[in-house]
Short mmCIF file of C-alpha atoms and ligand atoms in Angstrom, two decimals:
data_model
loop_
_atom_site.label_atom_id
_atom_site.label_comp_id
_atom_site.label_asym_id
_atom_site.label_seq_id
_atom_site.Cartn_x
_atom_site.Cartn_y
_atom_site.Cartn_z
CA MET A 201 16.49 118.72 -79.00
CA GLU A 202 16.32 116.27 -76.15
CA ILE A 203 17.13 112.68 -77.09
CA GLU A 204 15.87 109.65 -75.19
CA PHE A 205 16.16 105.96 -75.93
CA VAL A 206 13.15 103.89 -74.87
CA LYS A 207 11.84 100.34 -75.12
CA ALA A 208 9.39 99.69 -77.94
CA GLU A 209 6.53 99.18 -75.50
CA ALA A 210 7.08 102.46 -73.57
CA ALA A 211 3.88 104.46 -73.06
CA LEU A 212 2.80 107.12 -75.60
CA THR A 213 1.08 110.43 -74.87
CA GLU A 214 -1.45 112.59 -76.72
CA LYS A 215 1.38 115.00 -77.55
CA THR A 216 3.46 112.31 -79.25
CA ALA A 217 3.85 111.72 -82.97
CA LEU A 218 4.49 108.02 -83.45
CA ALA A 219 6.66 107.53 -86.55
CA VAL A 220 6.95 103.98 -87.84
CA VAL A 221 9.73 103.56 -90.38
CA VAL A 222 8.93 100.93 -93.03
CA PHE A 223 10.76 99.28 -95.90
CA GLU A 224 9.47 99.80 -99.40
CA GLY A 225 7.20 96.97 -100.47
CA GLU A 226 6.92 95.45 -96.98
CA ILE A 227 4.93 98.05 -95.11
CA MET A 228 2.84 95.64 -93.06
CA ALA A 229 5.70 93.29 -92.22
CA GLY A 230 6.85 95.04 -89.03
CA PRO A 231 5.06 96.85 -86.17
CA ALA A 232 2.62 98.45 -88.63
CA ALA A 233 0.44 95.34 -88.61
CA GLY A 234 -0.07 95.53 -84.84
CA LEU A 235 -0.83 99.25 -85.06
CA ASP A 236 -3.41 98.61 -87.74
CA GLN A 237 -5.15 96.27 -85.32
CA THR A 238 -4.92 98.69 -82.40
CA THR A 239 -6.49 101.41 -84.53
CA GLY A 240 -9.29 99.28 -85.90
CA GLY A 241 -7.87 99.16 -89.41
CA ALA A 242 -7.12 102.91 -89.71
CA LEU A 243 -3.71 102.22 -91.16
CA ASN A 244 -4.92 99.97 -93.97
CA ARG A 245 -7.70 102.47 -94.75
CA ALA A 246 -5.13 105.27 -94.93
CA LEU A 247 -2.88 103.18 -97.18
CA ALA A 248 -5.83 102.42 -99.47
CA ASN A 249 -6.38 106.16 -99.90
CA ALA A 250 -2.82 107.26 -100.56
CA ARG A 251 0.07 106.51 -102.87
CA PHE A 252 2.42 105.69 -100.02
CA LYS A 253 4.67 102.75 -100.93
CA GLY A 254 7.50 103.24 -98.42
CA ALA A 255 9.92 104.90 -100.85
CA LYS A 256 12.85 106.76 -99.28
CA GLY A 257 11.67 109.98 -97.64
CA GLN A 258 7.95 109.38 -98.34
CA THR A 259 5.61 109.93 -95.37
CA LEU A 260 1.96 109.16 -94.62
CA ASP A 261 0.17 110.98 -91.83
CA VAL A 262 -2.73 109.40 -89.91
CA LEU A 263 -4.22 111.99 -87.56
CA ALA A 264 -5.58 111.14 -84.10
CA PRO A 265 -6.12 107.43 -84.82
CA ALA A 266 -8.79 105.89 -82.57
CA GLY A 267 -7.48 103.33 -80.07
CA LEU A 268 -3.95 104.73 -80.02
CA SER A 269 -2.78 107.18 -77.35
CA ALA A 270 -0.44 109.02 -79.78
CA GLY A 271 -1.64 112.25 -81.39
CA ARG A 272 -0.54 111.08 -84.82
CA LEU A 273 0.62 107.95 -86.48
CA LEU A 274 3.13 108.50 -89.22
CA LEU A 275 4.54 106.01 -91.69
CA VAL A 276 7.99 106.92 -92.97
CA GLY A 277 9.49 105.25 -96.03
CA ALA A 278 13.05 103.95 -95.67
CA GLY A 279 13.37 102.68 -99.23
CA LYS A 280 14.44 99.09 -99.98
CA ARG A 281 15.60 96.80 -97.18
CA ASP A 282 18.92 96.04 -98.91
CA ALA A 283 19.83 99.76 -98.90
CA TRP A 284 19.32 100.02 -95.12
CA ASP A 285 22.45 101.32 -93.42
CA ASP A 286 23.50 103.94 -90.85
CA VAL A 287 22.93 106.85 -93.23
CA ALA A 288 19.52 105.46 -94.27
CA ALA A 289 18.51 105.29 -90.58
CA GLU A 290 19.61 108.90 -90.10
CA HIS A 291 17.67 110.02 -93.14
CA ALA A 292 14.50 108.15 -92.18
CA ALA A 293 14.44 109.65 -88.69
CA ALA A 294 15.27 113.09 -90.10
CA SER A 295 12.37 112.79 -92.56
CA ALA A 296 10.06 111.81 -89.68
CA TYR A 297 11.19 114.88 -87.75
CA SER A 298 10.67 117.23 -90.70
CA ALA A 299 7.17 115.86 -91.33
CA VAL A 300 5.99 116.71 -87.80
CA LYS A 301 8.36 119.39 -86.55
CA ALA A 302 5.73 122.15 -86.76
CA SER A 303 2.70 119.94 -86.06
CA GLY A 304 2.09 121.30 -82.57
CA LEU A 305 3.03 117.96 -81.01
CA THR A 306 5.98 118.03 -78.65
CA VAL A 307 7.41 114.49 -78.76
CA LEU A 308 8.55 112.38 -81.70
CA ARG A 309 8.73 108.62 -81.15
CA VAL A 310 10.64 106.76 -83.85
CA VAL A 311 10.20 103.02 -84.37
CA LEU A 312 12.73 101.55 -86.81
CA PRO A 313 12.21 98.50 -89.03
CA ASP A 314 15.32 96.77 -87.62
CA GLY A 315 14.14 96.54 -84.01
CA GLY A 316 16.16 99.64 -83.12
CA GLU A 317 19.59 98.30 -84.00
CA ARG A 318 20.47 101.64 -85.66
CA ALA A 319 18.60 103.82 -83.15
CA VAL A 320 21.79 105.72 -82.34
CA HIS A 321 22.10 106.84 -85.97
CA ALA A 322 18.43 107.72 -86.09
CA ALA A 323 19.00 109.96 -83.06
CA LEU A 324 21.91 111.65 -84.82
CA GLY A 325 19.65 112.18 -87.84
CA VAL A 326 17.03 113.96 -85.73
CA ARG A 327 19.65 116.13 -84.04
CA LEU A 328 21.10 117.22 -87.39
CA ALA A 329 17.68 117.83 -88.96
CA ALA A 330 16.54 119.91 -85.98
CA TYR A 331 19.39 122.43 -86.41
CA ARG A 332 18.14 125.97 -86.85
CA PHE A 333 19.83 129.37 -86.99
CA ASP A 334 17.28 131.75 -85.48
CA ARG A 335 19.52 134.16 -83.57
CA TYR A 336 18.32 137.18 -85.53
CA ARG A 337 14.60 136.49 -85.61
CA THR A 338 12.87 138.66 -83.03
CA LYS A 339 9.28 138.50 -84.25
CA GLU A 340 8.68 134.90 -85.35
CA PRO A 341 5.13 133.84 -84.45
CA ALA A 342 5.00 130.88 -82.04
CA GLU A 343 3.05 128.75 -84.53
CA LYS A 344 5.93 128.95 -87.00
CA LYS A 345 8.49 127.72 -84.52
CA PRO A 346 9.21 123.97 -84.32
CA SER A 347 7.09 122.30 -81.65
CA ILE A 348 8.92 118.99 -81.21
CA GLU A 349 11.10 119.21 -78.09
CA LYS A 350 12.07 115.61 -77.61
CA ALA A 351 12.83 112.58 -79.75
CA GLU A 352 12.37 109.10 -78.32
CA LEU A 353 14.11 106.32 -80.21
CA ALA A 354 12.75 102.84 -79.65
CA CYS A 355 15.38 100.13 -79.18
CA ALA A 356 16.10 96.91 -77.29
CA ASP A 357 18.69 98.27 -74.85
CA PRO A 358 18.15 102.00 -74.10
CA ASP A 359 21.07 102.26 -71.66
CA ALA A 360 23.55 100.83 -74.13
CA ALA A 361 22.19 103.07 -76.90
CA LEU A 362 22.51 106.18 -74.75
CA ALA A 363 26.13 105.34 -73.97
CA ALA A 364 26.86 104.68 -77.66
CA PHE A 365 25.18 107.96 -78.59
CA ALA A 366 27.65 110.13 -76.64
CA ASP A 367 30.24 110.25 -79.45
CA HIS A 368 27.54 110.97 -82.03
CA ALA A 369 26.15 113.77 -79.88
CA ALA A 370 29.64 115.30 -79.83
CA VAL A 371 29.64 115.20 -83.64
CA ALA A 372 26.15 116.73 -83.84
CA ASP A 373 27.28 119.58 -81.55
CA ALA A 374 30.35 120.11 -83.71
CA VAL A 375 28.31 120.21 -86.92
CA ALA A 376 25.98 122.77 -85.31
CA PHE A 377 29.01 124.84 -84.29
CA ALA A 378 30.30 124.82 -87.87
CA ARG A 379 26.84 125.65 -89.27
CA ASP A 380 26.51 128.58 -86.87
CA LEU A 381 29.83 130.03 -88.05
CA VAL A 382 28.80 129.67 -91.70
CA SER A 383 25.36 131.17 -91.09
CA GLU A 384 26.61 134.26 -89.26
CA PRO A 385 26.63 137.43 -91.36
CA ALA A 386 29.98 139.05 -92.09
CA ASN A 387 29.26 142.21 -90.07
CA ILE A 388 29.15 139.98 -86.97
CA LEU A 389 31.67 137.29 -87.88
CA TYR A 390 34.82 139.09 -89.08
CA PRO A 391 38.29 137.59 -88.57
CA VAL A 392 38.86 138.83 -84.99
CA GLU A 393 35.40 137.68 -83.87
CA PHE A 394 35.89 134.31 -85.61
CA ALA A 395 39.20 133.94 -83.75
CA ARG A 396 37.47 134.81 -80.47
CA ARG A 397 34.92 132.06 -80.99
CA LEU A 398 37.71 129.58 -81.63
CA LYS A 399 39.59 130.75 -78.53
CA ALA A 400 36.45 129.92 -76.55
CA LEU A 401 36.91 126.27 -77.59
CA GLU A 402 39.68 126.08 -74.99
CA SER A 403 36.87 125.20 -72.58
CA LEU A 404 36.67 121.84 -74.41
CA GLY A 405 40.37 121.19 -73.83
CA LEU A 406 41.78 122.52 -77.10
CA GLU A 407 44.89 124.71 -77.15
CA VAL A 408 44.20 127.78 -79.27
CA THR A 409 46.79 130.29 -80.47
CA ILE A 410 45.99 133.43 -82.46
CA LEU A 411 48.45 135.24 -84.74
CA GLY A 412 47.67 138.83 -85.74
CA GLU A 413 48.96 140.81 -88.72
CA ALA A 414 52.20 141.86 -87.01
CA GLU A 415 53.17 138.24 -86.31
CA MET A 416 52.19 137.15 -89.81
CA LYS A 417 54.26 139.97 -91.26
CA ASP A 418 57.28 138.75 -89.28
CA LEU A 419 56.71 135.26 -90.71
CA GLY A 420 56.63 136.69 -94.23
CA MET A 421 53.04 135.80 -95.05
CA GLY A 422 52.72 138.28 -97.91
CA ALA A 423 50.14 136.21 -99.80
CA LEU A 424 47.60 136.01 -96.96
CA LEU A 425 48.20 139.57 -95.81
CA GLY A 426 47.77 140.93 -99.35
CA VAL A 427 44.20 139.60 -99.42
CA GLY A 428 43.27 141.31 -96.15
CA GLN A 429 44.99 144.61 -96.84
CA GLY A 430 41.89 146.25 -98.33
CA SER A 431 39.82 145.52 -95.23
CA VAL A 432 39.55 147.55 -92.03
CA ARG A 433 39.22 144.19 -90.23
CA GLU A 434 42.50 142.70 -89.06
CA SER A 435 43.47 139.34 -90.59
CA GLN A 436 44.09 136.43 -88.23
CA LEU A 437 45.67 133.00 -88.30
CA VAL A 438 44.33 130.62 -85.68
CA VAL A 439 45.97 127.38 -84.60
CA MET A 440 43.89 124.83 -82.69
CA ARG A 441 45.59 121.81 -81.17
CA TRP A 442 44.16 118.59 -79.79
CA ASN A 443 46.72 116.22 -78.31
CA GLY A 444 44.76 113.09 -77.43
CA ALA A 445 47.27 110.41 -78.49
CA ALA A 446 49.03 108.32 -75.84
CA ASP A 447 52.25 110.06 -76.94
CA ARG A 448 51.41 113.76 -76.83
CA ASN A 449 54.51 114.49 -78.87
CA ALA A 450 53.75 112.09 -81.72
CA GLN A 451 53.59 113.65 -85.19
CA PRO A 452 50.17 115.30 -85.64
CA LEU A 453 47.63 115.20 -88.46
CA ALA A 454 46.91 118.63 -89.90
CA PHE A 455 43.77 120.25 -91.29
CA VAL A 456 43.80 123.70 -92.84
CA GLY A 457 40.80 125.88 -93.68
CA LYS A 458 40.06 128.83 -95.95
CA GLY A 459 38.38 131.47 -93.81
CA VAL A 460 37.40 134.35 -96.06
CA CYS A 461 34.80 135.96 -93.81
CA PHE A 462 33.49 137.91 -96.78
CA ASP A 463 34.61 137.74 -100.40
CA THR A 464 33.63 140.77 -102.46
CA GLY A 465 36.24 139.76 -105.03
CA GLY A 466 38.32 142.79 -104.03
CA ILE A 467 39.26 145.15 -106.88
CA SER A 468 38.22 142.34 -109.26
CA LEU A 469 34.78 142.97 -107.79
CA LYS A 470 32.07 140.32 -108.02
CA PRO A 471 28.65 141.16 -109.53
CA ALA A 472 26.00 142.29 -107.01
CA ASP A 473 23.65 139.39 -107.73
CA GLY A 474 24.23 136.67 -105.14
CA MET A 475 27.20 138.39 -103.54
CA GLU A 476 25.55 137.91 -100.13
CA ASP A 477 26.45 134.22 -100.47
CA MET A 478 30.07 135.16 -99.97
CA LYS A 479 29.53 135.36 -96.21
CA TRP A 480 29.97 131.59 -96.33
CA ASP A 481 33.37 131.78 -98.00
CA MET A 482 34.77 130.69 -94.64
CA GLY A 483 33.11 127.25 -94.86
CA GLY A 484 36.49 125.50 -94.96
CA ALA A 485 37.63 127.20 -91.77
CA ALA A 486 34.28 126.37 -90.15
CA ALA A 487 34.69 122.69 -91.08
CA VAL A 488 38.18 122.58 -89.57
CA ALA A 489 36.91 124.30 -86.42
CA GLY A 490 33.97 121.87 -86.29
CA LEU A 491 36.36 118.93 -86.63
CA MET A 492 38.47 120.17 -83.71
CA HIS A 493 35.25 120.64 -81.69
CA ALA A 494 34.25 117.05 -82.45
CA LEU A 495 37.67 115.60 -81.60
CA ALA A 496 37.76 117.42 -78.27
CA GLY A 497 34.10 116.61 -77.59
CA ARG A 498 34.65 112.88 -77.93
CA LYS A 499 38.23 112.94 -76.59
CA ALA A 500 39.76 111.46 -79.72
CA LYS A 501 42.99 109.48 -79.27
CA ALA A 502 44.95 111.39 -81.87
CA ASN A 503 47.19 114.44 -82.13
CA VAL A 504 45.59 116.89 -84.51
CA VAL A 505 46.32 120.46 -85.46
CA GLY A 506 43.75 122.70 -87.14
CA VAL A 507 44.88 125.92 -88.81
CA VAL A 508 42.58 128.55 -90.30
CA GLY A 509 43.48 131.68 -92.24
CA LEU A 510 40.90 134.40 -91.56
CA VAL A 511 40.62 137.47 -93.79
CA GLU A 512 38.10 139.76 -95.41
CA ASN A 513 38.50 140.44 -99.16
CA MET A 514 37.43 144.06 -99.79
CA PRO A 515 37.97 146.71 -102.46
CA ASP A 516 39.53 149.85 -100.98
CA GLY A 517 42.15 152.49 -101.60
CA ASN A 518 44.60 150.20 -99.86
CA ALA A 519 43.44 146.97 -101.51
CA GLN A 520 45.82 144.92 -103.63
CA ARG A 521 45.56 145.42 -107.40
CA PRO A 522 45.40 142.95 -110.27
CA GLY A 523 48.97 142.62 -111.43
CA ASP A 524 50.53 143.07 -107.99
CA VAL A 525 53.30 140.64 -107.04
CA VAL A 526 53.36 139.31 -103.48
CA THR A 527 55.95 137.17 -101.73
CA SER A 528 54.58 134.17 -99.85
CA MET A 529 56.05 132.72 -96.66
CA SER A 530 57.58 129.96 -98.80
CA GLY A 531 59.63 132.57 -100.63
CA GLN A 532 57.78 131.91 -103.87
CA THR A 533 56.46 135.05 -105.56
CA ILE A 534 52.89 135.22 -106.86
CA GLU A 535 51.47 137.50 -109.53
CA VAL A 536 47.92 138.38 -108.50
CA ILE A 537 46.09 138.37 -111.84
CA ASN A 538 42.64 138.41 -110.26
CA THR A 539 42.03 139.57 -106.69
CA ASP A 540 38.95 137.32 -106.59
CA ALA A 541 41.19 134.23 -106.64
CA GLU A 542 42.03 135.05 -103.01
CA GLY A 543 41.39 131.76 -101.24
CA ARG A 544 44.45 130.12 -102.74
CA LEU A 545 46.58 133.07 -101.57
CA VAL A 546 45.34 132.61 -98.01
CA LEU A 547 45.95 128.86 -98.16
CA ALA A 548 49.40 129.25 -99.71
CA ASP A 549 50.69 130.79 -96.47
CA ALA A 550 48.48 128.75 -94.12
CA LEU A 551 49.66 125.46 -95.70
CA TRP A 552 53.33 126.45 -95.73
CA TYR A 553 53.15 127.61 -92.11
CA THR A 554 51.46 124.38 -91.03
CA ARG A 555 54.06 122.28 -92.85
CA LYS A 556 57.00 124.15 -91.29
CA GLU A 557 55.63 124.66 -87.79
CA PHE A 558 54.17 121.20 -87.12
CA ASN A 559 55.80 118.76 -89.56
CA PRO A 560 52.51 116.81 -89.78
CA LYS A 561 51.95 113.28 -91.16
CA PHE A 562 49.75 114.83 -93.82
CA MET A 563 47.75 117.98 -94.51
CA VAL A 564 44.14 118.16 -95.66
CA ASP A 565 42.81 121.56 -96.61
CA LEU A 566 39.16 122.53 -97.05
CA ALA A 567 38.07 125.56 -99.02
CA THR A 568 35.13 127.09 -100.83
CA LEU A 569 37.72 127.66 -103.51
CA THR A 570 36.16 127.76 -106.98
CA GLY A 571 32.86 128.31 -108.73
CA ALA A 572 34.24 125.85 -111.29
CA ILE A 573 33.81 122.89 -108.91
CA ILE A 574 30.05 123.56 -108.95
CA ILE A 575 30.15 123.43 -112.75
CA SER A 576 32.11 120.15 -112.63
CA LEU A 577 30.27 118.26 -109.91
CA GLY A 578 26.95 120.01 -109.22
CA ASN A 579 25.69 120.67 -105.72
CA ASP A 580 26.08 117.30 -104.00
CA TYR A 581 29.74 116.35 -104.40
CA ALA A 582 32.81 118.14 -103.13
CA GLY A 583 36.00 117.76 -105.19
CA LEU A 584 39.04 115.90 -103.88
CA PHE A 585 42.51 116.68 -105.22
CA SER A 586 45.50 114.86 -103.79
CA ASN A 587 49.10 113.86 -104.36
CA ASN A 588 48.58 110.69 -102.30
CA ASP A 589 46.43 107.63 -103.05
CA GLU A 590 46.25 106.25 -99.52
CA LEU A 591 45.06 109.54 -98.05
CA SER A 592 42.54 109.82 -100.90
CA GLU A 593 41.19 106.32 -100.26
CA ASN A 594 40.81 107.10 -96.55
CA LEU A 595 38.91 110.30 -97.30
CA LEU A 596 36.65 108.60 -99.85
CA ALA A 597 35.86 105.75 -97.43
CA ALA A 598 34.94 108.22 -94.68
CA SER A 599 32.86 110.22 -97.13
CA LYS A 600 30.84 107.14 -98.00
CA ALA A 601 30.36 106.07 -94.38
CA GLU A 602 29.08 109.48 -93.31
CA GLY A 603 27.04 110.34 -96.40
CA GLU A 604 29.09 113.42 -97.32
CA PRO A 605 29.72 112.85 -101.05
CA LEU A 606 33.23 113.39 -102.39
CA TRP A 607 34.67 112.77 -105.87
CA ARG A 608 38.35 112.54 -106.75
CA MET A 609 39.53 114.87 -109.50
CA PRO A 610 42.80 114.70 -111.48
CA LEU A 611 45.87 116.78 -110.72
CA PRO A 612 47.78 116.72 -114.03
CA ALA A 613 51.21 118.35 -113.89
CA ALA A 614 50.80 119.40 -117.53
CA TYR A 615 48.17 121.97 -116.52
CA ASP A 616 50.83 123.78 -114.48
CA LYS A 617 51.53 125.69 -117.68
CA GLN A 618 48.26 127.55 -117.18
CA ILE A 619 49.54 129.19 -114.00
CA GLU A 620 52.99 130.20 -115.23
CA SER A 621 53.59 133.92 -114.75
CA MET A 622 55.67 136.14 -117.01
CA ILE A 623 57.24 138.00 -114.12
CA ALA A 624 56.82 135.90 -110.96
CA ASP A 625 57.15 132.24 -109.88
CA VAL A 626 53.44 131.57 -110.34
CA LYS A 627 50.21 133.45 -111.04
CA ASN A 628 46.99 133.06 -109.10
CA THR A 629 44.60 132.21 -111.95
CA GLY A 630 44.79 129.74 -114.81
CA GLY A 631 41.86 130.78 -116.94
CA ARG A 632 38.48 129.05 -117.28
CA PRO A 633 39.51 125.55 -118.47
CA GLY A 634 39.79 123.23 -115.47
CA GLY A 635 39.50 126.14 -113.03
CA SER A 636 39.27 123.91 -109.95
CA ILE A 637 42.24 121.85 -111.10
CA THR A 638 44.57 124.81 -111.67
CA ALA A 639 43.52 126.16 -108.26
CA ALA A 640 44.56 122.84 -106.71
CA LEU A 641 47.84 122.82 -108.67
CA PHE A 642 48.53 126.27 -107.27
CA LEU A 643 48.01 124.99 -103.70
CA GLN A 644 50.29 122.03 -104.37
CA LYS A 645 53.23 124.42 -104.73
CA PHE A 646 52.86 125.22 -101.03
CA VAL A 647 52.76 121.73 -99.50
CA ASP A 648 56.41 120.90 -100.11
CA ASN A 649 55.84 117.25 -101.14
CA LEU A 650 54.02 116.27 -97.97
CA PRO A 651 51.07 113.86 -98.42
CA TRP A 652 48.25 116.34 -98.97
CA ALA A 653 44.63 116.51 -100.04
CA HIS A 654 42.52 119.50 -100.98
CA LEU A 655 38.74 119.44 -100.67
CA ASP A 656 37.02 122.07 -102.78
CA ILE A 657 33.72 122.47 -100.92
CA ALA A 658 32.32 125.48 -102.80
CA SER A 659 29.69 123.01 -104.07
CA THR A 660 28.65 121.62 -100.69
CA ALA A 661 29.15 124.20 -97.91
CA TRP A 662 25.72 125.70 -98.46
CA LYS A 663 22.51 124.07 -99.71
CA LYS A 664 19.44 125.95 -100.79
CA PRO A 665 17.19 124.20 -101.31
CA SER A 666 18.56 121.23 -99.41
CA THR A 667 17.97 117.76 -100.82
CA VAL A 668 19.26 115.89 -97.76
CA PRO A 669 16.90 115.27 -94.81
CA THR A 670 19.65 115.78 -92.20
CA ILE A 671 20.59 119.18 -93.66
CA PRO A 672 18.15 122.08 -93.24
CA ASP A 673 18.37 124.80 -95.93
CA GLY A 674 21.53 126.87 -95.55
CA ALA A 675 24.83 125.96 -93.91
CA THR A 676 25.60 122.24 -94.17
CA GLY A 677 28.65 121.82 -91.94
CA TYR A 678 30.06 119.68 -94.76
CA GLY A 679 33.39 118.11 -93.87
CA VAL A 680 33.07 117.89 -90.09
CA ARG A 681 31.63 114.37 -90.16
CA LEU A 682 33.84 113.17 -92.99
CA LEU A 683 37.09 114.29 -91.35
CA ASN A 684 36.05 113.15 -87.89
CA ARG A 685 35.24 109.73 -89.33
CA MET A 686 38.57 109.44 -91.11
CA VAL A 687 40.45 110.31 -87.93
CA ALA A 688 38.36 107.84 -85.92
CA ASP A 689 38.68 104.96 -88.39
CA LYS A 690 42.29 105.35 -89.51
CA TYR A 691 44.35 107.38 -87.07
CA GLU A 692 43.30 106.49 -83.54
CA GLY A 693 44.77 103.78 -81.32
N1 BES B 173 34.88 132.15 -103.02
C1 BES B 173 35.01 132.05 -104.42
C2 BES B 173 34.54 130.71 -104.97
C3 BES B 173 33.06 130.41 -104.81
C4 BES B 173 32.19 130.67 -105.84
C5 BES B 173 32.57 129.83 -103.66
C6 BES B 173 30.85 130.38 -105.71
C7 BES B 173 31.24 129.54 -103.53
C8 BES B 173 30.38 129.80 -104.56
C9 BES B 173 36.46 132.22 -104.83
O1 BES B 173 37.21 133.06 -104.03
C10 BES B 173 36.44 132.83 -106.19
O2 BES B 173 36.00 133.92 -106.32
N2 BES B 173 36.94 132.08 -107.18
C11 BES B 173 36.96 132.53 -108.52
C12 BES B 173 38.32 132.20 -109.10
C13 BES B 173 38.58 132.85 -110.42
C14 BES B 173 38.70 134.36 -110.26
C15 BES B 173 39.86 132.29 -110.98
C16 BES B 173 35.84 131.82 -109.28
O3 BES B 173 35.55 130.67 -108.96
O4 BES B 173 35.23 132.43 -110.14
MN1 MN B 174 37.04 135.10 -104.62
ZN1 ZN B 175 36.61 133.24 -102.12
#
């Protein structure tokens, strides 16, 4: 999707859809009034024959209006004026794009109700909404493909907007990178291939190191390796580093991702229905990779390390059994009650390794960890679990600013009882009550008192159907924007 910033009066063509974003209850207050005149009252006639009131996401299509050189005139509701912010601008432009993406027109012009002050965010909204994963479609008819090739955002100072857009474009690219990883099927994206795609990020200036099973064995990562042992695909641990701070040796921030490229449940096999969804059980690793992509893309002034544990959880003659005891890198032993609670085993070693190897200021892990978080929070909010209030506040503020909803959950030490093992230091499941909480308590045993936060994104990594205009059905890329925003607002300069 090509993005251009233009002056409000820039010429229109027959192949352009002109989208005018309006506030609810004040439709004719802005540029709409002038357009009604230009079109000989077509707009008021259309409004008289429709229920359009300018509510958030509502659109009204006026085809080939006489007197206007655009192919369509589209009103897009932004909701109430007092709810207008960066995210609202993104959503309005994304809704405009979705309304005309397959119209046959090739250009989308967006006119905002604020004179174009938030045009940069509108552009980001279009870029995110236009994401598509079509690598494996070989026979899609042309008339089903999106026709819009370019978005023009009207604003007062196009040069300044274009310059300001550069950082947002880097974020949009990073979100698309994460969405691609999540969308890929598991026969294509297995741990070694995932690692290869991360290695390729060195072209952006990241340092990428890959550990294979032999190295992980030497480090004593029995928890992670146990998960992968039933797979013919080799497990991998990938470390991505971005050193953009003035002092390249300053203590880094660390982000850790669960990368289960496919989760069958292992010997504790999942039911067949919906198992295909488990190709996106690497959404945490994709978010961390996307974050590193964004930081490098916009040359962030921070030292950041991203670590992802990549495995495939398969049933096999060599797979680990329920009841097995594994020894983690930390030295703590784990009784594997259920081989489907594998994400926490992967993170146990990835977190401990990150803590020991990089001594970071804090660690934030992201994981599609529990079905229980979907029961707790539904499909919009991810769950936040943390031993640190300041880190939590920073994550929640970034979540709000970027429109990636996050809700803090409790981490009560009393529930530790649920994961006490009879024969080992800890067991990997705590039963159904508070399933996301006991999963988080398990992880906490591997962070060694460092400030730490865990984002359970099983609820948000994938959306079908999507309810957010900037997220097409499927992979969301949840977490990339939130983490990038937190780094930008709190840990740079
Ligand atoms: N990957 C799943 C969690 C999940 C479920 C993600 C649904 C996305 C959608 C995880 O590995 C898992 O299987 N968790 C179990 C834990 C249980 C065995 C303690 C679960 O949530 O049922
Ligand atoms: Mn599982
Ligand atoms: Zn899993």
